[in-house]
Amino acid sequence: MRVLLSLAVLLLPLLGATSCSVILPADAVQCEAAEDCIARGFPTDTRCNQQVCEAPPYDPIWGCLGMVEEPVAVPGETHMYSQLVVDALTGMPIPSLTSRLCSSVDVNCDAPLVEDVPITADGRMEVTVISGFRGYFEMTADGFMQTLMPIGPIVKDSDPGAEKVQLARTVVVESVARTAGFEVDPTKGHILALLASCDGFGRAGVSFSHDPASGDQFYLIGLSPDVTAPASDESGNSGVFNMDPGFVTLTATLHETGEFIGLQRVLVRAGSMTYMDLGPSSGP
């Protein structure tokens, strides 16, 4: 899974911050070997140079478009998936955090695959899954909006150094929505999405749509959600508030040309926030 949306960006206006948070640190690792680049969707002749994918003359930002292939599961193998989860306000572990691992088709997680996902003292979820697994974590904590985080297909062990997931307190989500001029409807669901390029970073100039259409779509422009903006700014942060519950497909395109970037189908549940990455994928 690519880098997850950092809610710290949405919190900055409420905290009075003067600088913008980033999704990845400047020295983010793209690869350790050429195979990592290929897994991201770069051509097979891509090289890993100082942990950066290079495929001259391909553009490292959008050069993988149209060449992304679905990851291939390895029958009989299992992989360790881990993800650090913290409080978006404090950056610290959340003592009351609990998590369940659910099948991608189990809308209400009535039959969790893991009822109580192990969470380390520093807030890291750890679980072993079969190769090719698709599903989602259902995360719950006192004072926080329930969060759904889709994962997969998982075809290798996850990177323990990957960006942390920052959960938002319910009052913060409600405050952010009000800055865009609407109230959070508890009977609806919500999405926060990172519009990412081939290298996993959020990018400007990306538009997205969602089907079936419902709710209030926005892009984070500067430090505020903007429901009138046509595309993302350099953060790549976006989302939809007050969506009808159910499965929804989000499709990302380059705003200027309309070129297809990627799509993803995710679950929206009433009273919950779904975190997702929306980056390059195989064709629609």
PDB file of C-alpha atoms in Angstrom:
ATOM      1  CA  MET A   1       0.000   0.000   0.000  1.00  0.00           C
ATOM      2  CA  ARG A   2       1.257   3.461  -0.836  1.00  0.00           C
ATOM      3  CA  VAL A   3       1.570   6.335   1.590  1.00  0.00           C
ATOM      4  CA  LEU A   4      -1.542   7.105   3.607  1.00  0.00           C
ATOM      5  CA  LEU A   5      -3.107  10.509   3.969  1.00  0.00           C
ATOM      6  CA  SER A   6      -1.782  12.496   6.916  1.00  0.00           C
ATOM      7  CA  LEU A   7      -4.567  14.139   8.881  1.00  0.00           C
ATOM      8  CA  ALA A   8      -2.020  16.525  10.357  1.00  0.00           C
ATOM      9  CA  VAL A   9      -2.513  18.637   7.228  1.00  0.00           C
ATOM     10  CA  LEU A  10      -6.204  19.024   7.962  1.00  0.00           C
ATOM     11  CA  LEU A  11      -5.487  19.865  11.589  1.00  0.00           C
ATOM     12  CA  LEU A  12      -3.095  22.733  10.895  1.00  0.00           C
ATOM     13  CA  PRO A  13      -5.775  25.417  10.408  1.00  0.00           C
ATOM     14  CA  LEU A  14      -7.301  24.463  13.748  1.00  0.00           C
ATOM     15  CA  LEU A  15      -3.955  24.514  15.545  1.00  0.00           C
ATOM     16  CA  GLY A  16      -2.858  27.862  14.131  1.00  0.00           C
ATOM     17  CA  ALA A  17       0.165  26.402  12.339  1.00  0.00           C
ATOM     18  CA  THR A  18       1.935  28.470   9.714  1.00  0.00           C
ATOM     19  CA  SER A  19       3.625  25.785   7.633  1.00  0.00           C
ATOM     20  CA  CYS A  20       2.251  22.898   5.639  1.00  0.00           C
ATOM     21  CA  SER A  21       2.725  19.284   6.651  1.00  0.00           C
ATOM     22  CA  VAL A  22       3.992  16.815   4.087  1.00  0.00           C
ATOM     23  CA  ILE A  23       2.792  13.330   3.293  1.00  0.00           C
ATOM     24  CA  LEU A  24       6.327  11.899   3.080  1.00  0.00           C
ATOM     25  CA  PRO A  25       9.605  13.237   4.444  1.00  0.00           C
ATOM     26  CA  ALA A  26      11.971  14.669   1.842  1.00  0.00           C
ATOM     27  CA  ASP A  27      14.239  11.638   2.159  1.00  0.00           C
ATOM     28  CA  ALA A  28      11.424   9.099   1.697  1.00  0.00           C
ATOM     29  CA  VAL A  29      12.640   5.721   0.441  1.00  0.00           C
ATOM     30  CA  GLN A  30      11.104   4.650  -2.872  1.00  0.00           C
ATOM     31  CA  CYS A  31      13.052   1.433  -3.298  1.00  0.00           C
ATOM     32  CA  GLU A  32      15.785  -0.853  -2.065  1.00  0.00           C
ATOM     33  CA  ALA A  33      16.008  -2.802  -5.321  1.00  0.00           C
ATOM     34  CA  ALA A  34      14.716  -2.588  -8.890  1.00  0.00           C
ATOM     35  CA  GLU A  35      11.946  -5.043  -7.992  1.00  0.00           C
ATOM     36  CA  ASP A  36      10.461  -2.431  -5.659  1.00  0.00           C
ATOM     37  CA  CYS A  37      10.221   0.027  -8.562  1.00  0.00           C
ATOM     38  CA  ILE A  38       8.541  -2.541 -10.787  1.00  0.00           C
ATOM     39  CA  ALA A  39       6.026  -3.235  -8.015  1.00  0.00           C
ATOM     40  CA  ARG A  40       5.177   0.496  -8.033  1.00  0.00           C
ATOM     41  CA  GLY A  41       4.344   0.274 -11.736  1.00  0.00           C
ATOM     42  CA  PHE A  42       7.587   1.485 -13.336  1.00  0.00           C
ATOM     43  CA  PRO A  43       8.877  -0.280 -16.491  1.00  0.00           C
ATOM     44  CA  THR A  44      10.930  -3.449 -16.095  1.00  0.00           C
ATOM     45  CA  ASP A  45      14.177  -1.651 -17.031  1.00  0.00           C
ATOM     46  CA  THR A  46      13.856   0.750 -14.098  1.00  0.00           C
ATOM     47  CA  ARG A  47      16.809   0.935 -11.724  1.00  0.00           C
ATOM     48  CA  CYS A  48      16.956   1.797  -8.034  1.00  0.00           C
ATOM     49  CA  ASN A  49      19.481   4.613  -7.630  1.00  0.00           C
ATOM     50  CA  GLN A  50      20.129   5.772  -4.054  1.00  0.00           C
ATOM     51  CA  GLN A  51      16.656   4.545  -3.052  1.00  0.00           C
ATOM     52  CA  VAL A  52      14.996   6.511  -5.880  1.00  0.00           C
ATOM     53  CA  CYS A  53      13.392   4.824  -8.910  1.00  0.00           C
ATOM     54  CA  GLU A  54      14.956   5.951 -12.203  1.00  0.00           C
ATOM     55  CA  ALA A  55      13.860   4.844 -15.650  1.00  0.00           C
ATOM     56  CA  PRO A  56      15.261   7.261 -18.242  1.00  0.00           C
ATOM     57  CA  PRO A  57      13.642   8.660 -20.251  1.00  0.00           C
ATOM     58  CA  TYR A  58      10.537   7.952 -18.191  1.00  0.00           C
ATOM     59  CA  ASP A  59       9.048  10.630 -15.966  1.00  0.00           C
ATOM     60  CA  PRO A  60       9.342   9.416 -12.338  1.00  0.00           C
ATOM     61  CA  ILE A  61       6.138  11.262 -11.447  1.00  0.00           C
ATOM     62  CA  TRP A  62       3.705  10.140 -14.159  1.00  0.00           C
ATOM     63  CA  GLY A  63       5.843   7.849 -16.326  1.00  0.00           C
ATOM     64  CA  CYS A  64       4.173   4.696 -15.023  1.00  0.00           C
ATOM     65  CA  LEU A  65       0.702   5.646 -16.283  1.00  0.00           C
ATOM     66  CA  GLY A  66      -0.681   3.025 -18.614  1.00  0.00           C
ATOM     67  CA  MET A  67       1.948   0.477 -17.563  1.00  0.00           C
ATOM     68  CA  VAL A  68       0.827  -0.487 -14.064  1.00  0.00           C
ATOM     69  CA  GLU A  69       0.137  -4.185 -13.585  1.00  0.00           C
ATOM     70  CA  GLU A  70      -1.860  -5.792 -10.802  1.00  0.00           C
ATOM     71  CA  PRO A  71       0.406  -7.345  -8.133  1.00  0.00           C
ATOM     72  CA  VAL A  72       0.551 -11.131  -8.408  1.00  0.00           C
ATOM     73  CA  ALA A  73      -0.130 -13.271  -5.342  1.00  0.00           C
ATOM     74  CA  VAL A  74       2.161 -16.182  -4.503  1.00  0.00           C
ATOM     75  CA  PRO A  75       0.021 -19.242  -3.695  1.00  0.00           C
ATOM     76  CA  GLY A  76       0.745 -20.713  -0.290  1.00  0.00           C
ATOM     77  CA  GLU A  77       2.781 -17.763   0.985  1.00  0.00           C
ATOM     78  CA  THR A  78       1.932 -15.436   3.859  1.00  0.00           C
ATOM     79  CA  HIS A  79       3.095 -11.895   4.562  1.00  0.00           C
ATOM     80  CA  MET A  80       3.448  -9.729   7.644  1.00  0.00           C
ATOM     81  CA  TYR A  81       1.511  -6.478   7.439  1.00  0.00           C
ATOM     82  CA  SER A  82       2.263  -3.767   9.991  1.00  0.00           C
ATOM     83  CA  GLN A  83       1.074  -0.191  10.319  1.00  0.00           C
ATOM     84  CA  LEU A  84       1.846   2.454  12.928  1.00  0.00           C
ATOM     85  CA  VAL A  85      -1.256   4.342  14.139  1.00  0.00           C
ATOM     86  CA  VAL A  86      -1.116   7.518  16.241  1.00  0.00           C
ATOM     87  CA  ASP A  87      -3.249  10.414  17.442  1.00  0.00           C
ATOM     88  CA  ALA A  88      -3.182  13.158  14.780  1.00  0.00           C
ATOM     89  CA  LEU A  89      -3.136  15.870  17.456  1.00  0.00           C
ATOM     90  CA  THR A  90      -0.364  14.524  19.661  1.00  0.00           C
ATOM     91  CA  GLY A  91       1.546  12.139  17.410  1.00  0.00           C
ATOM     92  CA  MET A  92       1.406   9.619  20.243  1.00  0.00           C
ATOM     93  CA  PRO A  93      -0.078   6.100  20.471  1.00  0.00           C
ATOM     94  CA  ILE A  94      -3.778   5.886  21.325  1.00  0.00           C
ATOM     95  CA  PRO A  95      -4.244   3.820  24.524  1.00  0.00           C
ATOM     96  CA  SER A  96      -7.881   2.917  23.802  1.00  0.00           C
ATOM     97  CA  LEU A  97      -7.270   1.891  20.175  1.00  0.00           C
ATOM     98  CA  THR A  98      -8.736  -1.437  19.079  1.00  0.00           C
ATOM     99  CA  SER A  99      -8.728  -2.880  15.585  1.00  0.00           C
ATOM    100  CA  ARG A 100     -10.383  -5.693  13.664  1.00  0.00           C
ATOM    101  CA  LEU A 101      -9.288  -7.155  10.332  1.00  0.00           C
ATOM    102  CA  CYS A 102     -12.203  -7.663   7.976  1.00  0.00           C
ATOM    103  CA  SER A 103     -12.797  -9.189   4.560  1.00  0.00           C
ATOM    104  CA  SER A 104     -13.281  -6.642   1.779  1.00  0.00           C
ATOM    105  CA  VAL A 105     -16.819  -7.955   1.168  1.00  0.00           C
ATOM    106  CA  ASP A 106     -17.879  -8.014   4.837  1.00  0.00           C
ATOM    107  CA  VAL A 107     -19.570  -4.602   4.968  1.00  0.00           C
ATOM    108  CA  ASN A 108     -20.255  -4.564   8.709  1.00  0.00           C
ATOM    109  CA  CYS A 109     -17.367  -6.852   9.701  1.00  0.00           C
ATOM    110  CA  ASP A 110     -19.882  -9.369  11.028  1.00  0.00           C
ATOM    111  CA  ALA A 111     -17.288 -12.144  10.708  1.00  0.00           C
ATOM    112  CA  PRO A 112     -13.905 -10.524  11.414  1.00  0.00           C
ATOM    113  CA  LEU A 113     -10.864 -12.439  10.207  1.00  0.00           C
ATOM    114  CA  VAL A 114      -8.996 -11.171  13.274  1.00  0.00           C
ATOM    115  CA  GLU A 115     -11.238 -10.027  16.118  1.00  0.00           C
ATOM    116  CA  ASP A 116      -8.502  -8.292  18.109  1.00  0.00           C
ATOM    117  CA  VAL A 117      -5.545  -7.218  15.961  1.00  0.00           C
ATOM    118  CA  PRO A 118      -2.335  -7.151  18.047  1.00  0.00           C
ATOM    119  CA  ILE A 119      -1.147  -3.581  18.704  1.00  0.00           C
ATOM    120  CA  THR A 120       2.300  -2.890  20.158  1.00  0.00           C
ATOM    121  CA  ALA A 121       2.954  -0.361  22.916  1.00  0.00           C
ATOM    122  CA  ASP A 122       4.044   2.233  20.349  1.00  0.00           C
ATOM    123  CA  GLY A 123       0.779   1.824  18.397  1.00  0.00           C
ATOM    124  CA  ARG A 124       1.820  -0.565  15.617  1.00  0.00           C
ATOM    125  CA  MET A 125      -0.785  -3.017  14.291  1.00  0.00           C
ATOM    126  CA  GLU A 126       0.700  -6.346  13.215  1.00  0.00           C
ATOM    127  CA  VAL A 127      -1.059  -9.170  11.405  1.00  0.00           C
ATOM    128  CA  THR A 128      -0.153 -12.053   9.076  1.00  0.00           C
ATOM    129  CA  VAL A 129      -2.210 -12.447   5.888  1.00  0.00           C
ATOM    130  CA  ILE A 130      -2.206 -14.779   2.902  1.00  0.00           C
ATOM    131  CA  SER A 131      -0.542 -13.564  -0.288  1.00  0.00           C
ATOM    132  CA  GLY A 132      -2.952 -11.488  -2.371  1.00  0.00           C
ATOM    133  CA  PHE A 133      -5.134 -10.566   0.610  1.00  0.00           C
ATOM    134  CA  ARG A 134      -7.605  -7.701   0.236  1.00  0.00           C
ATOM    135  CA  GLY A 135      -9.544  -6.342   3.176  1.00  0.00           C
ATOM    136  CA  TYR A 136      -9.679  -3.510   5.654  1.00  0.00           C
ATOM    137  CA  PHE A 137      -8.940  -2.577   9.235  1.00  0.00           C
ATOM    138  CA  GLU A 138     -11.789  -1.268  11.363  1.00  0.00           C
ATOM    139  CA  MET A 139     -10.214   0.989  14.002  1.00  0.00           C
ATOM    140  CA  THR A 140     -12.061   2.318  17.041  1.00  0.00           C
ATOM    141  CA  ALA A 141     -10.914   4.491  19.951  1.00  0.00           C
ATOM    142  CA  ASP A 142     -12.548   6.674  22.599  1.00  0.00           C
ATOM    143  CA  GLY A 143     -13.220  10.169  21.226  1.00  0.00           C
ATOM    144  CA  PHE A 144     -12.156   9.248  17.680  1.00  0.00           C
ATOM    145  CA  MET A 145     -14.296   8.720  14.605  1.00  0.00           C
ATOM    146  CA  GLN A 146     -14.337   5.056  13.619  1.00  0.00           C
ATOM    147  CA  THR A 147     -11.840   4.608  10.794  1.00  0.00           C
ATOM    148  CA  LEU A 148     -11.798   2.075   7.961  1.00  0.00           C
ATOM    149  CA  MET A 149      -8.467   1.513   6.215  1.00  0.00           C
ATOM    150  CA  PRO A 150      -8.447  -0.701   3.104  1.00  0.00           C
ATOM    151  CA  ILE A 151      -5.323  -2.753   2.387  1.00  0.00           C
ATOM    152  CA  GLY A 152      -4.219  -5.006  -0.452  1.00  0.00           C
ATOM    153  CA  PRO A 153      -3.557  -6.819  -2.505  1.00  0.00           C
ATOM    154  CA  ILE A 154      -0.705  -7.725  -0.136  1.00  0.00           C
ATOM    155  CA  VAL A 155       2.058  -9.583  -2.008  1.00  0.00           C
ATOM    156  CA  LYS A 156       5.057  -8.954   0.268  1.00  0.00           C
ATOM    157  CA  ASP A 157       5.899  -7.997   3.846  1.00  0.00           C
ATOM    158  CA  SER A 158       5.099  -4.362   4.573  1.00  0.00           C
ATOM    159  CA  ASP A 159       7.767  -1.746   5.185  1.00  0.00           C
ATOM    160  CA  PRO A 160       7.971  -1.132   8.961  1.00  0.00           C
ATOM    161  CA  GLY A 161       9.261   2.377   8.234  1.00  0.00           C
ATOM    162  CA  ALA A 162       6.214   3.408   6.209  1.00  0.00           C
ATOM    163  CA  GLU A 163       4.415   6.641   7.050  1.00  0.00           C
ATOM    164  CA  LYS A 164       2.239   6.499  10.158  1.00  0.00           C
ATOM    165  CA  VAL A 165      -1.552   6.700  10.021  1.00  0.00           C
ATOM    166  CA  GLN A 166      -2.914   9.628  12.015  1.00  0.00           C
ATOM    167  CA  LEU A 167      -6.416   9.165  13.389  1.00  0.00           C
ATOM    168  CA  ALA A 168      -8.671  12.184  13.850  1.00  0.00           C
ATOM    169  CA  ARG A 169     -10.774  12.956  16.867  1.00  0.00           C
ATOM    170  CA  THR A 170     -14.473  13.268  16.078  1.00  0.00           C
ATOM    171  CA  VAL A 171     -14.605  16.924  17.128  1.00  0.00           C
ATOM    172  CA  VAL A 172     -11.749  17.715  14.740  1.00  0.00           C
ATOM    173  CA  VAL A 173     -13.492  16.064  11.792  1.00  0.00           C
ATOM    174  CA  GLU A 174     -16.625  18.062  12.578  1.00  0.00           C
ATOM    175  CA  SER A 175     -14.629  21.307  12.800  1.00  0.00           C
ATOM    176  CA  VAL A 176     -12.883  20.678   9.480  1.00  0.00           C
ATOM    177  CA  ALA A 177     -16.242  20.057   7.798  1.00  0.00           C
ATOM    178  CA  ARG A 178     -17.599  23.332   9.156  1.00  0.00           C
ATOM    179  CA  THR A 179     -14.715  25.258   7.574  1.00  0.00           C
ATOM    180  CA  ALA A 180     -16.093  24.043   4.231  1.00  0.00           C
ATOM    181  CA  GLY A 181     -19.589  25.181   5.172  1.00  0.00           C
ATOM    182  CA  PHE A 182     -21.421  21.996   6.111  1.00  0.00           C
ATOM    183  CA  GLU A 183     -22.169  19.740   9.064  1.00  0.00           C
ATOM    184  CA  VAL A 184     -21.143  16.097   9.442  1.00  0.00           C
ATOM    185  CA  ASP A 185     -24.190  13.842   9.067  1.00  0.00           C
ATOM    186  CA  PRO A 186     -23.909  10.840  11.450  1.00  0.00           C
ATOM    187  CA  THR A 187     -26.001   8.709   9.068  1.00  0.00           C
ATOM    188  CA  LYS A 188     -23.450   9.188   6.274  1.00  0.00           C
ATOM    189  CA  GLY A 189     -19.856   8.093   5.704  1.00  0.00           C
ATOM    190  CA  HIS A 190     -16.731  10.031   4.775  1.00  0.00           C
ATOM    191  CA  ILE A 191     -13.499   9.545   2.805  1.00  0.00           C
ATOM    192  CA  LEU A 192     -10.041  11.095   3.080  1.00  0.00           C
ATOM    193  CA  ALA A 193      -7.890  10.359   0.028  1.00  0.00           C
ATOM    194  CA  LEU A 194      -4.311  11.017  -1.018  1.00  0.00           C
ATOM    195  CA  LEU A 195      -4.111  11.678  -4.783  1.00  0.00           C
ATOM    196  CA  ALA A 196      -0.693  10.173  -5.467  1.00  0.00           C
ATOM    197  CA  SER A 197       1.703   9.860  -8.406  1.00  0.00           C
ATOM    198  CA  CYS A 198       3.970   6.969  -9.424  1.00  0.00           C
ATOM    199  CA  ASP A 199       6.444   7.759  -6.650  1.00  0.00           C
ATOM    200  CA  GLY A 200       3.787   7.695  -3.918  1.00  0.00           C
ATOM    201  CA  PHE A 201       3.758  11.443  -3.239  1.00  0.00           C
ATOM    202  CA  GLY A 202       0.640  13.601  -3.298  1.00  0.00           C
ATOM    203  CA  ARG A 203       0.552  15.804  -6.414  1.00  0.00           C
ATOM    204  CA  ALA A 204      -1.074  18.966  -7.706  1.00  0.00           C
ATOM    205  CA  GLY A 205      -3.346  18.990 -10.737  1.00  0.00           C
ATOM    206  CA  VAL A 206      -5.168  15.728 -10.035  1.00  0.00           C
ATOM    207  CA  SER A 207      -8.950  15.487 -10.226  1.00  0.00           C
ATOM    208  CA  PHE A 208     -11.118  12.665  -8.981  1.00  0.00           C
ATOM    209  CA  SER A 209     -14.705  11.525  -9.253  1.00  0.00           C
ATOM    210  CA  HIS A 210     -16.720   9.009  -7.273  1.00  0.00           C
ATOM    211  CA  ASP A 211     -19.463   6.652  -8.400  1.00  0.00           C
ATOM    212  CA  PRO A 212     -22.163   6.535  -7.232  1.00  0.00           C
ATOM    213  CA  ALA A 213     -21.939  10.270  -6.606  1.00  0.00           C
ATOM    214  CA  SER A 214     -23.097  11.606  -3.242  1.00  0.00           C
ATOM    215  CA  GLY A 215     -21.938  13.944  -0.506  1.00  0.00           C
ATOM    216  CA  ASP A 216     -19.635  16.969  -0.532  1.00  0.00           C
ATOM    217  CA  GLN A 217     -16.396  16.458  -2.471  1.00  0.00           C
ATOM    218  CA  PHE A 218     -13.423  18.691  -1.670  1.00  0.00           C
ATOM    219  CA  TYR A 219      -9.725  19.280  -2.286  1.00  0.00           C
ATOM    220  CA  LEU A 220      -7.461  20.612   0.432  1.00  0.00           C
ATOM    221  CA  ILE A 221      -6.261  23.914  -1.034  1.00  0.00           C
ATOM    222  CA  GLY A 222      -3.703  25.680   1.103  1.00  0.00           C
ATOM    223  CA  LEU A 223      -4.898  24.625   4.530  1.00  0.00           C
ATOM    224  CA  SER A 224      -8.659  24.519   3.986  1.00  0.00           C
ATOM    225  CA  PRO A 225     -11.085  22.099   2.297  1.00  0.00           C
ATOM    226  CA  ASP A 226     -12.419  23.708  -0.902  1.00  0.00           C
ATOM    227  CA  VAL A 227     -15.595  22.309  -2.488  1.00  0.00           C
ATOM    228  CA  THR A 228     -15.231  24.494  -5.614  1.00  0.00           C
ATOM    229  CA  ALA A 229     -11.623  23.658  -6.570  1.00  0.00           C
ATOM    230  CA  PRO A 230     -11.286  21.635  -9.813  1.00  0.00           C
ATOM    231  CA  ALA A 231      -8.170  19.716  -8.756  1.00  0.00           C
ATOM    232  CA  SER A 232      -5.673  19.082  -5.974  1.00  0.00           C
ATOM    233  CA  ASP A 233      -2.863  21.349  -4.841  1.00  0.00           C
ATOM    234  CA  GLU A 234       0.676  20.093  -4.192  1.00  0.00           C
ATOM    235  CA  SER A 235      -0.395  18.164  -1.077  1.00  0.00           C
ATOM    236  CA  GLY A 236      -2.677  15.858  -3.072  1.00  0.00           C
ATOM    237  CA  ASN A 237      -5.114  15.750  -0.161  1.00  0.00           C
ATOM    238  CA  SER A 238      -8.810  15.430  -0.910  1.00  0.00           C
ATOM    239  CA  GLY A 239     -11.975  13.746   0.265  1.00  0.00           C
ATOM    240  CA  VAL A 240     -15.730  13.540   0.440  1.00  0.00           C
ATOM    241  CA  PHE A 241     -17.961  14.213   3.428  1.00  0.00           C
ATOM    242  CA  ASN A 242     -21.506  12.897   3.935  1.00  0.00           C
ATOM    243  CA  MET A 243     -21.525  10.052   1.402  1.00  0.00           C
ATOM    244  CA  ASP A 244     -24.252   7.440   1.124  1.00  0.00           C
ATOM    245  CA  PRO A 245     -23.089   4.207   2.804  1.00  0.00           C
ATOM    246  CA  GLY A 246     -22.011   1.348   0.545  1.00  0.00           C
ATOM    247  CA  PHE A 247     -19.256   0.619  -1.939  1.00  0.00           C
ATOM    248  CA  VAL A 248     -17.965   3.502  -4.046  1.00  0.00           C
ATOM    249  CA  THR A 249     -15.403   3.666  -6.858  1.00  0.00           C
ATOM    250  CA  LEU A 250     -13.038   6.647  -6.954  1.00  0.00           C
ATOM    251  CA  THR A 251     -11.251   7.470 -10.211  1.00  0.00           C
ATOM    252  CA  ALA A 252      -8.304   9.871 -10.504  1.00  0.00           C
ATOM    253  CA  THR A 253      -7.264  11.710 -13.685  1.00  0.00           C
ATOM    254  CA  LEU A 254      -4.809  14.426 -14.669  1.00  0.00           C
ATOM    255  CA  HIS A 255      -6.916  17.571 -14.637  1.00  0.00           C
ATOM    256  CA  GLU A 256      -5.355  19.249 -17.681  1.00  0.00           C
ATOM    257  CA  THR A 257      -5.458  16.251 -20.028  1.00  0.00           C
ATOM    258  CA  GLY A 258      -8.035  13.912 -18.532  1.00  0.00           C
ATOM    259  CA  GLU A 259      -5.507  11.059 -18.664  1.00  0.00           C
ATOM    260  CA  PHE A 260      -6.465   8.138 -16.449  1.00  0.00           C
ATOM    261  CA  ILE A 261      -4.324   7.696 -13.330  1.00  0.00           C
ATOM    262  CA  GLY A 262      -6.053   5.035 -11.301  1.00  0.00           C
ATOM    263  CA  LEU A 263      -9.165   3.852  -9.549  1.00  0.00           C
ATOM    264  CA  GLN A 264     -10.079   2.096  -6.342  1.00  0.00           C
ATOM    265  CA  ARG A 265     -13.288   0.654  -4.922  1.00  0.00           C
ATOM    266  CA  VAL A 266     -13.716   1.202  -1.191  1.00  0.00           C
ATOM    267  CA  LEU A 267     -16.319   0.769   1.502  1.00  0.00           C
ATOM    268  CA  VAL A 268     -18.149   3.756   2.982  1.00  0.00           C
ATOM    269  CA  ARG A 269     -19.942   3.130   6.267  1.00  0.00           C
ATOM    270  CA  ALA A 270     -22.275   5.425   8.217  1.00  0.00           C
ATOM    271  CA  GLY A 271     -20.470   7.276  10.999  1.00  0.00           C
ATOM    272  CA  SER A 272     -17.029   6.176   9.778  1.00  0.00           C
ATOM    273  CA  MET A 273     -14.081   7.727   7.958  1.00  0.00           C
ATOM    274  CA  THR A 274     -12.401   5.691   5.207  1.00  0.00           C
ATOM    275  CA  TYR A 275      -8.709   6.437   4.623  1.00  0.00           C
ATOM    276  CA  MET A 276      -7.344   5.603   1.184  1.00  0.00           C
ATOM    277  CA  ASP A 277      -4.583   6.172  -1.353  1.00  0.00           C
ATOM    278  CA  LEU A 278      -5.674   6.891  -4.914  1.00  0.00           C
ATOM    279  CA  GLY A 279      -2.663   6.504  -7.173  1.00  0.00           C
ATOM    280  CA  PRO A 280      -1.687   4.829 -10.455  1.00  0.00           C
ATOM    281  CA  SER A 281      -3.354   1.498 -11.118  1.00  0.00           C
ATOM    282  CA  SER A 282      -4.130  -0.784 -14.034  1.00  0.00           C
ATOM    283  CA  GLY A 283      -6.711   0.462 -16.535  1.00  0.00           C
ATOM    284  CA  PRO A 284     -10.400   0.995 -15.792  1.00  0.00           C
TER     285      PRO A 284
END
